[in-house]
Short mmCIF file of C-alpha atoms in Angstrom, two decimals:
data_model
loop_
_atom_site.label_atom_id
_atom_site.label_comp_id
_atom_site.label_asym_id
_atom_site.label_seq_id
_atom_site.Cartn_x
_atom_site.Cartn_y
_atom_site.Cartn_z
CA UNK A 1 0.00 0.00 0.00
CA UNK A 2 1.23 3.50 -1.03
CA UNK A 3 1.30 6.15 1.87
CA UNK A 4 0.78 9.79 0.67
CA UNK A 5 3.56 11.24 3.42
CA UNK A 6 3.47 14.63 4.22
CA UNK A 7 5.82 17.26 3.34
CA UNK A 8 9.13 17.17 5.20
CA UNK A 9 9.41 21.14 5.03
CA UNK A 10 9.22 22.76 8.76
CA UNK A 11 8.10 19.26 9.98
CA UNK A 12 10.05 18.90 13.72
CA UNK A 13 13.17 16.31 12.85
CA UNK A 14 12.56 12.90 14.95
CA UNK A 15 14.36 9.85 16.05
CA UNK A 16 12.76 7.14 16.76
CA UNK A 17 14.85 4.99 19.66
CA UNK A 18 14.23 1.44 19.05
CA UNK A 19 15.60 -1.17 22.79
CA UNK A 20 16.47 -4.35 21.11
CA UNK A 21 17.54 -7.46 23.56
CA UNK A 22 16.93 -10.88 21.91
CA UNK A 23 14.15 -10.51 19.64
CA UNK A 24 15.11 -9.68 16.60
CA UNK A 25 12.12 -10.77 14.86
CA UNK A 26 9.79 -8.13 16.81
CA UNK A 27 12.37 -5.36 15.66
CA UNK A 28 11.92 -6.49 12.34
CA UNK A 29 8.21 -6.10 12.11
CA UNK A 30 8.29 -2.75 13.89
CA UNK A 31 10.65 -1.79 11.44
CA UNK A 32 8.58 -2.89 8.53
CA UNK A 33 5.68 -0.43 10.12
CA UNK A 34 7.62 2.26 10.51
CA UNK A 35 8.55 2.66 6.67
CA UNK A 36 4.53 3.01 6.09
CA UNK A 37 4.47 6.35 8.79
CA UNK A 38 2.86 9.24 7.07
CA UNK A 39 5.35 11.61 8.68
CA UNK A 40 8.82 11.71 6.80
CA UNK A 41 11.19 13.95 8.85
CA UNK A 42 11.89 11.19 11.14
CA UNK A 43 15.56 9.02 11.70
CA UNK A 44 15.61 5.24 13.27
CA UNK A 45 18.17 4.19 15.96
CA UNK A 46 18.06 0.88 16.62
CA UNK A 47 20.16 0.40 20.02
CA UNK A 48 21.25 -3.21 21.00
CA UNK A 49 21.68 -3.86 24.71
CA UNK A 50 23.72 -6.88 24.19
CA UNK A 51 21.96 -9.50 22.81
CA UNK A 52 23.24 -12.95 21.93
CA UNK A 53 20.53 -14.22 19.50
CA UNK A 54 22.91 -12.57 16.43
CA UNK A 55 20.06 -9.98 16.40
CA UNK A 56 22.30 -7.09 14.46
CA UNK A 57 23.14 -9.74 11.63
CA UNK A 58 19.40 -10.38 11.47
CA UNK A 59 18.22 -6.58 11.70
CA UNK A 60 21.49 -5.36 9.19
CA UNK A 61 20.19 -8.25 6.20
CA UNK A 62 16.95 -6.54 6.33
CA UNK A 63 17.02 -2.92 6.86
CA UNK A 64 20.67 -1.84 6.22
CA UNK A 65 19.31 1.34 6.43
CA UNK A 66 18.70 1.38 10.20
CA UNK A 67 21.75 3.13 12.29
CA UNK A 68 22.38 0.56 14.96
CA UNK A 69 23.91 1.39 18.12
CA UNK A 70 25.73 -1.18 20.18
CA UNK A 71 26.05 -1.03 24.01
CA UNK A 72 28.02 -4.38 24.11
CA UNK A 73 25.99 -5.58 27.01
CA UNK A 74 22.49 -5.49 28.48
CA UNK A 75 22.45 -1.97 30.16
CA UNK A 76 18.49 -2.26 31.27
CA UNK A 77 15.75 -0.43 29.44
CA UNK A 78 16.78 3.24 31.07
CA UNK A 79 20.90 2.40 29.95
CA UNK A 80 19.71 0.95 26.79
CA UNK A 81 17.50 3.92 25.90
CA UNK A 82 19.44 6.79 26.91
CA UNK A 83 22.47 5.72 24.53
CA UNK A 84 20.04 6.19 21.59
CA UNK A 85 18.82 9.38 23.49
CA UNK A 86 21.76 10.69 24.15
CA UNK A 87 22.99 10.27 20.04
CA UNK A 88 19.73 11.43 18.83
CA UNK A 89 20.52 15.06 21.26
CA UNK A 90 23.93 15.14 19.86
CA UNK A 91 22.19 15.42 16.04
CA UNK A 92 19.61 17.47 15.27
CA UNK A 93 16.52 15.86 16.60
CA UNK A 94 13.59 18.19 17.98
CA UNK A 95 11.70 14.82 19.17
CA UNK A 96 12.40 11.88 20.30
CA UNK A 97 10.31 8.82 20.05
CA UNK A 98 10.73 6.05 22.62
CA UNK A 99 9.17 3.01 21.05
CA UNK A 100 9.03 -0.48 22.44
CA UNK A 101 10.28 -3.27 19.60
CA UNK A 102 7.41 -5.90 19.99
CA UNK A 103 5.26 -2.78 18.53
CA UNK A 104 3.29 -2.11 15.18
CA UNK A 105 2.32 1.15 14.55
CA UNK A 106 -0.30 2.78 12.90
CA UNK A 107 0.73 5.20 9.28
CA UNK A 108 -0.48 7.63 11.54
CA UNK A 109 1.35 7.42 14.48
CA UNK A 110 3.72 9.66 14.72
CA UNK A 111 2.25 12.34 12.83
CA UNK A 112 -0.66 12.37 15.77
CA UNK A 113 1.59 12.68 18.39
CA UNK A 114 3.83 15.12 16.65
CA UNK A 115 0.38 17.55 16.49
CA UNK A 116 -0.43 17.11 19.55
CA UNK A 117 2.94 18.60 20.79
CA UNK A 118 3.36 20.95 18.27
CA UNK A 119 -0.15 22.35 19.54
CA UNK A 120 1.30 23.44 23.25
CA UNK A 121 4.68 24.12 23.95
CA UNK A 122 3.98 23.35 27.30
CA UNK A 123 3.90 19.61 26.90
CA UNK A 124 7.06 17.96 27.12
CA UNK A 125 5.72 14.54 26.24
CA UNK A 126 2.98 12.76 24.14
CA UNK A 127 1.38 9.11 24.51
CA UNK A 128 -0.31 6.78 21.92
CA UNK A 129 -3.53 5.06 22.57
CA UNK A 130 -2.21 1.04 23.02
CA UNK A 131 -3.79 -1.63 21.96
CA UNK A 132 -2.98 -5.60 22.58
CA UNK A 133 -1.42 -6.85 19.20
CA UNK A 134 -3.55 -10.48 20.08
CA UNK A 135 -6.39 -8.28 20.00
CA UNK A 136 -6.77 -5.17 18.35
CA UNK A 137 -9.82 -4.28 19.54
CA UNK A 138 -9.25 -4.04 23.20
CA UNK A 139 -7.02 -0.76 24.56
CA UNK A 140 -4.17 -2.16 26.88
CA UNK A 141 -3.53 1.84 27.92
CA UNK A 142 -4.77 5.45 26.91
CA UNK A 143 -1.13 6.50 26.70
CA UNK A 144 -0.71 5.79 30.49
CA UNK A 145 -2.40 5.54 33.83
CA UNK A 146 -2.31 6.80 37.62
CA UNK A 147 -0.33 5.77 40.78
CA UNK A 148 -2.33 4.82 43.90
CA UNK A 149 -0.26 5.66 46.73
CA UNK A 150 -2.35 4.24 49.57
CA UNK A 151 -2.10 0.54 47.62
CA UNK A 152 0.99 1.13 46.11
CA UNK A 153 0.12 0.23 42.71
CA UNK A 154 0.06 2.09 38.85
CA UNK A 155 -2.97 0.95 36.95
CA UNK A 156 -3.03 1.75 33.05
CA UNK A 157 -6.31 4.30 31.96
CA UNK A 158 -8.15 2.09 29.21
CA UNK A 159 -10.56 5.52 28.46
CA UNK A 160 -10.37 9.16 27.45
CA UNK A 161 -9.87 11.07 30.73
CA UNK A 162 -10.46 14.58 30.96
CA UNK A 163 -8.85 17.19 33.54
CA UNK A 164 -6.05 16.23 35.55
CA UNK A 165 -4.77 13.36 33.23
CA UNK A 166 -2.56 10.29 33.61
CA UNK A 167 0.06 10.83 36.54
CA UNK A 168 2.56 8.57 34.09
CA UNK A 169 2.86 8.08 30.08
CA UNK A 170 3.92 4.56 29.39
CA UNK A 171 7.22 3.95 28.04
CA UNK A 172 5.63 1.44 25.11
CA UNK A 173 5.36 4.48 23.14
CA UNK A 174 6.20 8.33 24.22
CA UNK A 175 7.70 10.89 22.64
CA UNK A 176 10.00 13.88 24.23
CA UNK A 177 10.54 16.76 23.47
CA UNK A 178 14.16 18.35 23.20
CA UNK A 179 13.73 20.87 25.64
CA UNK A 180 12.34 18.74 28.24
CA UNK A 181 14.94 15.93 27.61
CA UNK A 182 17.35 19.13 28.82
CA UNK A 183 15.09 20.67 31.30
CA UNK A 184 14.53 17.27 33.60
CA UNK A 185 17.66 14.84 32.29
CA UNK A 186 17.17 11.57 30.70
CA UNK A 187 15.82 8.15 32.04
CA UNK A 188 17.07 7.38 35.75
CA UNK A 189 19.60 4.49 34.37
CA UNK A 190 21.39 4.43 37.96
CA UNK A 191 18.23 3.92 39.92
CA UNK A 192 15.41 1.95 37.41
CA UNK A 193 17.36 -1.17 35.48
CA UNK A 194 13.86 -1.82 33.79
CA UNK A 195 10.12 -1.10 34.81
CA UNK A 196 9.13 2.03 36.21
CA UNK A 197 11.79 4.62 34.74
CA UNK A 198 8.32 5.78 32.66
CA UNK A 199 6.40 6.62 35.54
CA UNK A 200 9.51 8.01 37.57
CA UNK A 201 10.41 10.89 34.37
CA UNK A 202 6.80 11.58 34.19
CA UNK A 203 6.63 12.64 37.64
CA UNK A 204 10.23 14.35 36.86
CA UNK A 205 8.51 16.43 33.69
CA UNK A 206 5.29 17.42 35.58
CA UNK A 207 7.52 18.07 39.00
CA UNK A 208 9.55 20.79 36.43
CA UNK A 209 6.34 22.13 35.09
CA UNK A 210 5.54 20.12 31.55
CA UNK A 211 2.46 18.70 30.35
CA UNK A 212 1.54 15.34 29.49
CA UNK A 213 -0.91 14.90 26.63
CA UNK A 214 -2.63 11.52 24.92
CA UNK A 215 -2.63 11.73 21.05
CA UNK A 216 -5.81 9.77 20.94
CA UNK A 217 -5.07 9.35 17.21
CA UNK A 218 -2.02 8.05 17.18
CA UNK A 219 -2.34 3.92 17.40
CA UNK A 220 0.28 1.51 18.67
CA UNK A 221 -0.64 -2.31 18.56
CA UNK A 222 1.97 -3.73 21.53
CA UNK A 223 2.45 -7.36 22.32
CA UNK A 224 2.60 -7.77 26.19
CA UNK A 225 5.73 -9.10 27.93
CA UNK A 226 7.24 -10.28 24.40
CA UNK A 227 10.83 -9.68 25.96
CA UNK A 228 10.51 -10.82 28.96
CA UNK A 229 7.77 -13.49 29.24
CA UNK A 230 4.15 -12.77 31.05
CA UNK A 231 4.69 -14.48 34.19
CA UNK A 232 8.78 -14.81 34.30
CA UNK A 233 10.90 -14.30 37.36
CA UNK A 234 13.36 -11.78 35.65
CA UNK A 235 10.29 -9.48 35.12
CA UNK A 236 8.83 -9.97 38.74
CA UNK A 237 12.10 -9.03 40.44
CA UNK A 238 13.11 -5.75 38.87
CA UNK A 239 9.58 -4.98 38.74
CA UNK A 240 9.39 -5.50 42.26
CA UNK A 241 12.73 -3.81 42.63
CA UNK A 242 11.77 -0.65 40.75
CA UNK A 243 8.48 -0.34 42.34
CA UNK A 244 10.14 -0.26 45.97
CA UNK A 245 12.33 2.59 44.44
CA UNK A 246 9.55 4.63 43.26
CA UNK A 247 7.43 4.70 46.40
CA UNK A 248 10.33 5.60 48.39
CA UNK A 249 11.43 8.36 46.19
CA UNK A 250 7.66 9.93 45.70
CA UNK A 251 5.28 8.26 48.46
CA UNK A 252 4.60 10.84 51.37
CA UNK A 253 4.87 7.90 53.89
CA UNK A 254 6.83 5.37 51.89
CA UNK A 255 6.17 2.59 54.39
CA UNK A 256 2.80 2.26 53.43
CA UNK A 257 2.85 1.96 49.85
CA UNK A 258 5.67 -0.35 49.64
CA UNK A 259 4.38 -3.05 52.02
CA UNK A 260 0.68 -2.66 50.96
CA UNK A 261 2.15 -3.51 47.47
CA UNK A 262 4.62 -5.81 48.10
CA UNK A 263 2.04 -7.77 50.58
CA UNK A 264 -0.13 -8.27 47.24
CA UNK A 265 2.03 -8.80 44.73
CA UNK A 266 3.31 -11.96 47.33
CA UNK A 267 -0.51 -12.65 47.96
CA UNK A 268 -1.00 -13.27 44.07
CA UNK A 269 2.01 -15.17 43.16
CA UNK A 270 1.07 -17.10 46.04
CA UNK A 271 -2.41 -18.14 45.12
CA UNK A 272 -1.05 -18.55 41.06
CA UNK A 273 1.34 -21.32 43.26
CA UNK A 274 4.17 -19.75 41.08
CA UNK A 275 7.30 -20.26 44.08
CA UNK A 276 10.23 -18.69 41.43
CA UNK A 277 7.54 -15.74 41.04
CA UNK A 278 7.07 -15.26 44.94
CA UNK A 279 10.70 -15.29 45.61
CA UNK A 280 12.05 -13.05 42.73
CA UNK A 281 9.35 -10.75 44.01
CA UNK A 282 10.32 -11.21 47.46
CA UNK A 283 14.28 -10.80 46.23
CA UNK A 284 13.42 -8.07 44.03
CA UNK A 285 11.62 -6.11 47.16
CA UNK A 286 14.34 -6.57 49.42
CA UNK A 287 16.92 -5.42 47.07
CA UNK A 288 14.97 -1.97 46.35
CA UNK A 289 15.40 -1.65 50.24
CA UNK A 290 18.71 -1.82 50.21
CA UNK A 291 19.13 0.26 47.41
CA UNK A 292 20.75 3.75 47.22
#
């Protein structure tokens, strides 16, 4: 199919940073919907955080194109993403799109959320509307979703909201705007290895004054846990980890949060009878404790 793009003439120059660990064949796909965006003015970085599955070989053969970055080993999602950040700052990039790899994305995508900034200068970062990839006709998030303090849990917004917003853009898909990317610094690498970082610069960006904004136009099918597994131990201890570290940073009385969540987070692996689950969360916990 033949996309009519738009004229590259005063359109904002974007890179889109692409996290690759492993799974070359979801980067390849993503890659295959990104050459159908309607928007034109827009540069790929394709950052590998180490993987051993000869994933550059794979990606090179079919889209020499791409500019691949390679960290050499697996720096997290926050390392991995801020070495494509911090090239795309050094060029001449006026956005920059974080976009998961296990993504497709809509022709017009980026163009949305482009608008959307372009609109107010006082947002610093726009969301897409996310839907499951297994099925396209149920929203996984409306660009993000809102942290509960007294249960110390996020939960994704699956609905238009009006007024105050999400508290957090999700990292599946955001993009950033220059001048926030120097106003509130990049993705906490030292503190969030994976899971979390999202919510943690959101707060950063609203904490320094910018907007958030949904570009309820702008479509991104996502397939769930593709890196990492659904239910694997990996994911349950540095999301466990990272959790601990956010409610201590941000939670008025951290104490709270932290054990109300951790308490159900063990409750549920528990009852699922998953024992690796329960102790990488119980690890995982314990080690954002001890942290920092």
């Amino acid at each position: 199919m033949n996309i009519a793009r738009l004229p590259t003439q005063n359109q904002p120059i974007v890179y889109i940073i692409l996290l690759n660990w492993n799974g070359w064949q979801n980067t390849v796909a993503c890659l295959d919907s990104l050459k159908r965006l309607e928007y034109a003015n827009y540069h790929v970085l394709m950052v590998d955080n180490g993987s051993s599955d000869d994933s550059v070989v794979h990606i090179r053969a079919s889209h020499p194109g791409v500019t691949i970055l390679e960290t050499g080993r697996n720096l997290g999602y926050s390392g991995g993403c801020n070495v494509g950040i911090r090239r795309a700052l050094e060029e001449d990039a006026d956005y920059v799109w974080l976009l998961n790899n296990d993504t497709i994305v809509d022709p017009n995508a980026l163009s949305a959320m482009v608008r959307t900034a372009e609109a107010d200068t006082r947002v610093g970062a726009v969301g897409s509307v996310l839907y499951y990839l297994d099925n396209p006709e149920r929203i996984q998030a409306w660009g993000g979703g809102r942290v509960f303090f007294w249960t110390g849990r996020s939960r994704h917004i699956l609905n238009p909201v009006h007024g105050a917003g999400p508290h957090y853009l999700t990292g599946t898909s955001i993009l950033l705007r220059r001048h926030a990317l120097d106003d509130t610094g990049l993705l906490d690498e030292k503190t969030f290895f994976m899971y979390w970082e999202d919510v943690d610069f959101s707060f950063r960006l609203r904490k320094a004054g910018w907007r958030l904004a949904v570009a309820d136009k702008s479509i991104v099918l996502h397939r769930e846990h593709a890196a990492t597994g659904k239910h694997n131990s990996l994911l349950d201890y540095y999301y466990s980890e990272s959790a601990v570290l956010f409610f201590r940073r941000y939670a008025p009385i951290p104490a709270w949060p932290i054990s109300i969540g951790v308490l159900g987070r063990l409750v549920k692996r528990g009852l699922r009878g998953n024992l690796p689950s329960f102790i990488a969360t119980l690890r995982g916990s314990f080690a954002g404790l001890r942290k920092g």
